[in-house]
mmCIF file of C-alpha atoms and ligand atoms in Angstrom:
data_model
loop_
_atom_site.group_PDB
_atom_site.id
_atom_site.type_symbol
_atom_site.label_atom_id
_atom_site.label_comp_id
_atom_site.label_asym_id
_atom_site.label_seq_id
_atom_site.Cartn_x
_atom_site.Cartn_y
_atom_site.Cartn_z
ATOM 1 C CA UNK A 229 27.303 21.725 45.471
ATOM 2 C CA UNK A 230 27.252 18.642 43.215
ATOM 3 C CA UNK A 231 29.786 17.678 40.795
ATOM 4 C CA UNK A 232 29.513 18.272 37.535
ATOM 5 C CA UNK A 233 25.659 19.672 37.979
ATOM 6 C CA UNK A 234 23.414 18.716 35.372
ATOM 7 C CA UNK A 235 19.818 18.647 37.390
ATOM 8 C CA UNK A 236 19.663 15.456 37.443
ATOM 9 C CA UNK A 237 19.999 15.815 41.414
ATOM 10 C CA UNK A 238 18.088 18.790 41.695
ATOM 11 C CA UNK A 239 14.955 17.582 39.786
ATOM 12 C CA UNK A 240 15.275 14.323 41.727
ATOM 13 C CA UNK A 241 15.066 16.867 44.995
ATOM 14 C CA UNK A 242 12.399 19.340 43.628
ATOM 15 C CA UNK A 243 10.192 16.080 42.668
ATOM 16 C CA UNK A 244 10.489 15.045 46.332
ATOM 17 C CA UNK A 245 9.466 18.218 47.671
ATOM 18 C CA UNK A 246 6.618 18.296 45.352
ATOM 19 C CA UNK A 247 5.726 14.759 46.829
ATOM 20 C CA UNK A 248 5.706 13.319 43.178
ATOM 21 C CA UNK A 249 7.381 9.623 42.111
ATOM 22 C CA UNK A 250 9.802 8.532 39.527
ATOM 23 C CA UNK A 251 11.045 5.413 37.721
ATOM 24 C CA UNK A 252 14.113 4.154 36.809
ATOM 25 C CA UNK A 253 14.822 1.351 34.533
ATOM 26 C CA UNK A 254 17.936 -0.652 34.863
ATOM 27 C CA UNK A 255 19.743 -2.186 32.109
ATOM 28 C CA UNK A 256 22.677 -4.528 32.614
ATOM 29 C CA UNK A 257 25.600 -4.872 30.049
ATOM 30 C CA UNK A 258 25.152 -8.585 29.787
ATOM 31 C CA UNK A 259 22.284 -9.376 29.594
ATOM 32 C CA UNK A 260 20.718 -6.574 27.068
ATOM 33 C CA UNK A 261 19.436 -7.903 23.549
ATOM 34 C CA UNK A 262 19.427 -5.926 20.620
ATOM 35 C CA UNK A 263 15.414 -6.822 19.793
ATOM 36 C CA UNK A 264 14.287 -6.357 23.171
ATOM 37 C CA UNK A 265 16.363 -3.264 23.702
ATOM 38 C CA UNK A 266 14.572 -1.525 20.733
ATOM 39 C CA UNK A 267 11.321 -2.730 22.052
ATOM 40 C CA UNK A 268 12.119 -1.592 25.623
ATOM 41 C CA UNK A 269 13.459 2.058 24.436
ATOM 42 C CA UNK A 270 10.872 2.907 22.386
ATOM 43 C CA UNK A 271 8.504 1.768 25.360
ATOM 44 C CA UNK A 272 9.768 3.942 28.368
ATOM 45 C CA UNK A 273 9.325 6.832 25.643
ATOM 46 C CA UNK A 274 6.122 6.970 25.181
ATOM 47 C CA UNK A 275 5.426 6.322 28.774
ATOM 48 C CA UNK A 276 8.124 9.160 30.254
ATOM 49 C CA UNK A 277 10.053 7.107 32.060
ATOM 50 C CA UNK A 278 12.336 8.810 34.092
ATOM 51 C CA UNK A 279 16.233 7.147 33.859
ATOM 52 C CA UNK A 280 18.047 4.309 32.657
ATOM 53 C CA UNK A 281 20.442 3.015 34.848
ATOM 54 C CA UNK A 282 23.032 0.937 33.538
ATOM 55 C CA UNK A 283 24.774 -1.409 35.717
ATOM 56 C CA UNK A 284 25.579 -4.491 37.068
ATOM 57 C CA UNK A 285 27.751 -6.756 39.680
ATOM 58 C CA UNK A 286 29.452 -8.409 36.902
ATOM 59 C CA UNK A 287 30.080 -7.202 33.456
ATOM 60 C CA UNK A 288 31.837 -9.714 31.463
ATOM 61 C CA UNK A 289 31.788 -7.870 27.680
ATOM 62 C CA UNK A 290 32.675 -4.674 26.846
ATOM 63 C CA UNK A 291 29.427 -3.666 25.828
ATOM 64 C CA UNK A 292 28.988 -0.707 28.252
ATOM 65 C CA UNK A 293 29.903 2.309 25.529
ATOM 66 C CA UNK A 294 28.163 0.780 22.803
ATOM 67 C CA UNK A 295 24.901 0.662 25.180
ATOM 68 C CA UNK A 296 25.191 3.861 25.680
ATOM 69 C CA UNK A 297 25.539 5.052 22.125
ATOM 70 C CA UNK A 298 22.510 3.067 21.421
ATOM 71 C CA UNK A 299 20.727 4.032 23.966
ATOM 72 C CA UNK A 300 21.314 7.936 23.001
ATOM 73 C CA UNK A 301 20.852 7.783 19.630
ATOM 74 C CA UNK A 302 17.458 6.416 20.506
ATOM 75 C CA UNK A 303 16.151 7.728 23.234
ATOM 76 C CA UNK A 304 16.795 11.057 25.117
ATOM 77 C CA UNK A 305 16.192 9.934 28.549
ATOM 78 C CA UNK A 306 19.358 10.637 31.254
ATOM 79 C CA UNK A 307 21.884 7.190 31.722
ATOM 80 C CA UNK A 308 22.933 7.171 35.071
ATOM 81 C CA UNK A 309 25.736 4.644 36.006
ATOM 82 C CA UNK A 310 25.239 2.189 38.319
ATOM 83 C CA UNK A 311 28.131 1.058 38.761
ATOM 84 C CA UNK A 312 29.036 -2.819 40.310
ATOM 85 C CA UNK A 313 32.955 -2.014 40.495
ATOM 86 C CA UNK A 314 35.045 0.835 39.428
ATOM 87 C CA UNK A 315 35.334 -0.476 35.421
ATOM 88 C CA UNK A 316 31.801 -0.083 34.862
ATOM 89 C CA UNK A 317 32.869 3.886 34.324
ATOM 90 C CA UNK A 318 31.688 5.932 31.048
ATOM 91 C CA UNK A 319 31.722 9.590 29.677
ATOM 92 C CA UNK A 320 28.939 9.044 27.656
ATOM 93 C CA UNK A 321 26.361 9.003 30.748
ATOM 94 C CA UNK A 322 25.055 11.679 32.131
ATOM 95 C CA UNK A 323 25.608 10.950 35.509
ATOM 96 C CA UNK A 324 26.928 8.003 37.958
ATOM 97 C CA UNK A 325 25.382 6.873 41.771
ATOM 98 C CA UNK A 326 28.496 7.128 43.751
ATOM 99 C CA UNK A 327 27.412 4.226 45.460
ATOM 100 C CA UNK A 328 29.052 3.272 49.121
ATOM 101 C CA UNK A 329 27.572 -0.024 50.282
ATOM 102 C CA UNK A 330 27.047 0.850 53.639
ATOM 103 C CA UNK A 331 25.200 -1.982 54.932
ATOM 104 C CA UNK A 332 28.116 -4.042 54.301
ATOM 105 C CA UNK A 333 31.484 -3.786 56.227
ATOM 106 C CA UNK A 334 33.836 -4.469 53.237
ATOM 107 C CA UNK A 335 36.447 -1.435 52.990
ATOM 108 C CA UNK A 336 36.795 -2.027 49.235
ATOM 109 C CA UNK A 337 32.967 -1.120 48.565
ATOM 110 C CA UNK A 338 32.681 1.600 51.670
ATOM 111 C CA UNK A 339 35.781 3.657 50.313
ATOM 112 C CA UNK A 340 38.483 1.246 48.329
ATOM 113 C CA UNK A 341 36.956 1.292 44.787
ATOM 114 C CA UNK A 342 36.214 5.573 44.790
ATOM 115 C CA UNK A 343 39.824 5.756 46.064
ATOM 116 C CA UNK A 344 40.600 4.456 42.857
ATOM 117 C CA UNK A 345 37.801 5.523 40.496
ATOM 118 C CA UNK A 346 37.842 9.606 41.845
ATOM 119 C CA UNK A 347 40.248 10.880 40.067
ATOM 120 C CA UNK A 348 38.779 9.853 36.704
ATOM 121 C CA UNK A 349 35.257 11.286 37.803
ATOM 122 C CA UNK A 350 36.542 14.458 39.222
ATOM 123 C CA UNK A 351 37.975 15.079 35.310
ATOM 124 C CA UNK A 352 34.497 13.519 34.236
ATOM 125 C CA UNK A 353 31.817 15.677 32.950
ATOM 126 C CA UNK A 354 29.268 12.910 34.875
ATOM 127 C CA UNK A 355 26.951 14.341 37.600
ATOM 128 C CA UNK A 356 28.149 12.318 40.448
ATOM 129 C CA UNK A 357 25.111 12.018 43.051
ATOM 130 C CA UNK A 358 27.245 10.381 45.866
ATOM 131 C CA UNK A 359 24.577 7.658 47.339
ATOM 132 C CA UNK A 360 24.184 5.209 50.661
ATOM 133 C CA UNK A 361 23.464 2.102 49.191
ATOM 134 C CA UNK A 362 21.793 -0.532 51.553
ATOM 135 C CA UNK A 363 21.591 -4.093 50.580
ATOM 136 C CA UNK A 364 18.505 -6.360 52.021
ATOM 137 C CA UNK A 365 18.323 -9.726 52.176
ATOM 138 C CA UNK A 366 15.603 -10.605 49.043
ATOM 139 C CA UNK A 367 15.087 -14.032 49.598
ATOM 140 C CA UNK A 368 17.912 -15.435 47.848
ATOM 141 C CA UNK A 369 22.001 -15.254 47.418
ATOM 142 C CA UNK A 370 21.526 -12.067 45.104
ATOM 143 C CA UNK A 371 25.026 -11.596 42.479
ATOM 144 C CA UNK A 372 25.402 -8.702 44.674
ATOM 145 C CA UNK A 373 25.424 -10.221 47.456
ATOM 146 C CA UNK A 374 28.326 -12.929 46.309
ATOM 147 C CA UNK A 375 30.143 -10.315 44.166
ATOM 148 C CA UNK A 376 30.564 -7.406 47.555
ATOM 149 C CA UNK A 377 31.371 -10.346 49.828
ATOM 150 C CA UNK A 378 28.779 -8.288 51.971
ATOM 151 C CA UNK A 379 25.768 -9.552 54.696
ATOM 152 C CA UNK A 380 22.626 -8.582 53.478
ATOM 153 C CA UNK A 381 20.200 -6.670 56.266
ATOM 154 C CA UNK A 382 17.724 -8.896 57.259
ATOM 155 C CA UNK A 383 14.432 -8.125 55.486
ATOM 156 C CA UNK A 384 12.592 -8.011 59.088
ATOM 157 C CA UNK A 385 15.450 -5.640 60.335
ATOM 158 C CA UNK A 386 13.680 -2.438 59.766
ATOM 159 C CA UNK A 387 15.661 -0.702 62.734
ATOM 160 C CA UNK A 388 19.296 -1.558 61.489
ATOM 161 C CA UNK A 389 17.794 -0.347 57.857
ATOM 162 C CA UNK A 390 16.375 2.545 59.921
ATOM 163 C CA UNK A 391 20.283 3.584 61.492
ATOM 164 C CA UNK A 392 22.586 2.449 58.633
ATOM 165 C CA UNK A 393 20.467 5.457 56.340
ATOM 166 C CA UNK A 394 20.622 7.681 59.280
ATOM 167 C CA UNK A 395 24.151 7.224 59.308
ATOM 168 C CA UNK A 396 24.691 7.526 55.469
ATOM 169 C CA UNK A 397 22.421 10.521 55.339
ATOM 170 C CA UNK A 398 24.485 12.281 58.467
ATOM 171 C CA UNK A 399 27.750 11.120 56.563
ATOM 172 C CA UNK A 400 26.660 13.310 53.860
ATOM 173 C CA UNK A 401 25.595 11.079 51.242
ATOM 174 C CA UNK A 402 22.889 12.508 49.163
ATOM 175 C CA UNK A 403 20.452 9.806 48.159
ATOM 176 C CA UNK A 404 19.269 6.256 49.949
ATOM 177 C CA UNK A 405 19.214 3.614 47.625
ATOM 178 C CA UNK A 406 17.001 0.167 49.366
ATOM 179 C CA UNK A 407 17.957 -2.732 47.078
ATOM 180 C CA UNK A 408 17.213 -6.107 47.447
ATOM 181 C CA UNK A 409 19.406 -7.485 44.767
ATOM 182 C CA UNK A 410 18.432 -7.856 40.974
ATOM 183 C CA UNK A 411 15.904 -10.770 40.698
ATOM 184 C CA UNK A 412 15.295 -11.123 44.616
ATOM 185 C CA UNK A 413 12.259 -13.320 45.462
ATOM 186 C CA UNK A 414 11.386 -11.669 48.303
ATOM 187 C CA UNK A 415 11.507 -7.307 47.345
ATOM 188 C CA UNK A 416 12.230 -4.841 50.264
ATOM 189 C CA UNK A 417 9.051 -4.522 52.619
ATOM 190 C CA UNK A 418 6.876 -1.554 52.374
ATOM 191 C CA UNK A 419 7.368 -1.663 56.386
ATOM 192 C CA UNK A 420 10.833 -1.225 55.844
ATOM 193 C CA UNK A 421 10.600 1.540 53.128
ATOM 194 C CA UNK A 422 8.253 3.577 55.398
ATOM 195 C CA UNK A 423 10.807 3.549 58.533
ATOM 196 C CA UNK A 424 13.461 4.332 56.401
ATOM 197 C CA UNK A 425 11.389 7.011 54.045
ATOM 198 C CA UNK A 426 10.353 8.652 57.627
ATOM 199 C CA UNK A 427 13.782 8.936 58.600
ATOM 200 C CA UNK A 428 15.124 10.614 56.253
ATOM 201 C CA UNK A 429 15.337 13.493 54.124
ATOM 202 C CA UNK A 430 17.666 12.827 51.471
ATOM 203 C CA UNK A 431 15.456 10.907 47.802
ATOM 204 C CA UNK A 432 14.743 7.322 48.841
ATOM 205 C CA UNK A 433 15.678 4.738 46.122
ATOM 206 C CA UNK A 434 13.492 1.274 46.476
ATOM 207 C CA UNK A 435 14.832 -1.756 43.595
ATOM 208 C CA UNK A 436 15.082 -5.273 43.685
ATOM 209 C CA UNK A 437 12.727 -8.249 42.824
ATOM 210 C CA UNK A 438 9.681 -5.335 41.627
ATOM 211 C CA UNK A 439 7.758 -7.418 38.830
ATOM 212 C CA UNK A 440 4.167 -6.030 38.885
ATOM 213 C CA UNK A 441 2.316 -1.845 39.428
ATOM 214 C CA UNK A 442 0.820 -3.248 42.786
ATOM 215 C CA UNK A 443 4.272 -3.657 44.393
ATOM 216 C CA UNK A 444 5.410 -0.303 42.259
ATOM 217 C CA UNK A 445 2.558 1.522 43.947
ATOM 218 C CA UNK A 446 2.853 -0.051 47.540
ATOM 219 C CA UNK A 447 6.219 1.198 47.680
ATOM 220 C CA UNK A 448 5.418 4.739 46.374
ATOM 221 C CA UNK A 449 2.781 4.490 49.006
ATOM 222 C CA UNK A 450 5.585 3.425 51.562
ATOM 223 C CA UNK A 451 7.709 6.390 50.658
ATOM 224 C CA UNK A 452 9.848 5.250 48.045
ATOM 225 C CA UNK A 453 11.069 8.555 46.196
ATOM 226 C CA UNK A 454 11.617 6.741 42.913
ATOM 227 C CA UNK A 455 12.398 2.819 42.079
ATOM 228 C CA UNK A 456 13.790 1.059 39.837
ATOM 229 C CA UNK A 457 12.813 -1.808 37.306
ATOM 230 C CA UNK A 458 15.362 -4.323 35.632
ATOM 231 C CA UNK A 459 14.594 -8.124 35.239
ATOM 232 C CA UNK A 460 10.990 -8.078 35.437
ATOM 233 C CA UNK A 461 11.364 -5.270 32.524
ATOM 234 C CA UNK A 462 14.336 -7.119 30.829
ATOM 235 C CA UNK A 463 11.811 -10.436 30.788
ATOM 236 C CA UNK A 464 8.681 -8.414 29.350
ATOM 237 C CA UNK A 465 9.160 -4.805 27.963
ATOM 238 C CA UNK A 466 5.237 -4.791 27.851
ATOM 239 C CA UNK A 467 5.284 -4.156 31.579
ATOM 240 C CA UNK A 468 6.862 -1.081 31.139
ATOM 241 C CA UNK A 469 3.269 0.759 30.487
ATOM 242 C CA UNK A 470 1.676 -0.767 33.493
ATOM 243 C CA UNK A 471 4.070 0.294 35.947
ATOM 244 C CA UNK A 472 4.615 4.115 34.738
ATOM 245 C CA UNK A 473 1.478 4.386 34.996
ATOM 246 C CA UNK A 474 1.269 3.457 38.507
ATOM 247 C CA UNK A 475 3.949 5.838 39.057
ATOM 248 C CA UNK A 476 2.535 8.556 37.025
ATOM 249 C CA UNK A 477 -1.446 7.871 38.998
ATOM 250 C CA UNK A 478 0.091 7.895 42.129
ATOM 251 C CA UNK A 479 -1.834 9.885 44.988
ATOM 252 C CA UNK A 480 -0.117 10.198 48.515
ATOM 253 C CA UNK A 481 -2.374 8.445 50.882
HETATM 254 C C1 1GP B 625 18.884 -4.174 41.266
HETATM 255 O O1 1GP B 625 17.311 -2.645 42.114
HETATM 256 C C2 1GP B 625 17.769 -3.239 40.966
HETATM 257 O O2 1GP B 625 19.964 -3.522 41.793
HETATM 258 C C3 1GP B 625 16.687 -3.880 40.123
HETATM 259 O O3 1GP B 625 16.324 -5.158 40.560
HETATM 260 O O4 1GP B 625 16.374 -6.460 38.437
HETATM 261 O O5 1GP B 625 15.117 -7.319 40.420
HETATM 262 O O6 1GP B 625 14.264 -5.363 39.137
HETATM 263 P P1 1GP B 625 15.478 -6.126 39.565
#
């Protein structure tokens, strides 16, 4: 059963089974302008994308509520937190990725920080989708990376990417999330995505360093289940219509 049920989960599942993609944009606290916002809102409406998330490794303002107020009176699509540390918590989402970083060996990030945030999402009315999050190395020191005091994967590693998801996905952890940091150079492989994708069940999340449809649709092709967009999006709403449409086209090979 899943927390606070809302669908979010199950239509995330039932897509998956039906062998269709989604997209996720990601907006972070800090670095969200009021023009651009507009502009990016009204954009992923008319092209049906799927979620926001909101997130980030560091949030220095207390902006989070008022995004989301803004967001929702604009725009009806579900805000799903992404949440960097247990402060970047909100009622007014719709659900949260109850992320455990489990490429990384830090306790605080593995169990430390839901210790601490559970008892305010168990009283939540969030849908909390409980989710393996792997980091992989992207090319460069990723905020991430510095902020969990964590080892990336190595990008060529596709077997320890391979076991670490096993092992979230036999933990019980209901999604995969692949991320190779916001702004990586280098974005997770499409070799590593289709080990991964073929070796497990559970909805395969694929972010990091995505700028153009040709990586957006490489990675569907891969097996990605749905990925998400942030700095290349936060740099140029525009690009917003070229890569749900590569999402919405996409054919399984
Ligand atoms: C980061 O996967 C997300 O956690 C998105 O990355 O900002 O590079 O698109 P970008």
């Amino acid at each position: 059963m899943i927390p606070n049920d809302k669908g979010l989960y199950k239509g995330l599942t039932e897509a998956k089974s039906r062998g269709e993609k989604r997209l996720a944009i990601l907006f972070d606290p800090d670095k969200m302008r009021l023009k651009k916002m507009e502009q990016t809102l009204d954009l992923a409406l008319s092209c049906g994308v799927d979620y926001f998330f909101i997130g980030g490794s560091l949030v220095v303002n207390d902006m989070l509520d008022d995004l989301l107020i803004q967001i929702r009176q604009r725009c009806p699509v579900p805000l799903i937190l992404f949440p960097g540390n247990s402060f970047q918590l909100s009622y007014r989402a719709d659900g949260i990725l109850f992320l455990s970083l489990i490429s990384g060996r830090n306790p605080e990030l593995l169990i430390g920080q839901h210790v601490i945030s559970a008892p305010f999402l168990k009283m939540s009315p969030l849908e909390i989708i409980s989710t393996g999050y792997i980091l992989i190395d992207g090319g460069v020191q990723t905020a991430v990376q510095y902020m969990s005091n964590t080892y990336p994967i190595p990008a060529n590693k596709d077997d320890i990417a391979v076991c670490t998801a096993l092992a979230g996905e036999l933990l019980g952890l209901r999604m995969i999330y692949l991320d190779a940091g916001s702004g990586a150079t280098m974005p997770v492989s499409e070799s590593m995505i289709e080990a991964v994708s073929g070796a497990v069940s559970v909805p395969l999340i694929v972010g990091g360093g995505i700028r153009t449809p040709e990586k957006a649709a490489a990675n569907l092709r891969a097996g990605a289940d749905l990925i998400v967009v942030g700095n290349a999006i936060e740099k140029d709403p525009s690009l917003i219509r070229e890569i749900s449409a590569a999402v919405k086209d996409f054919q399984p090979a």
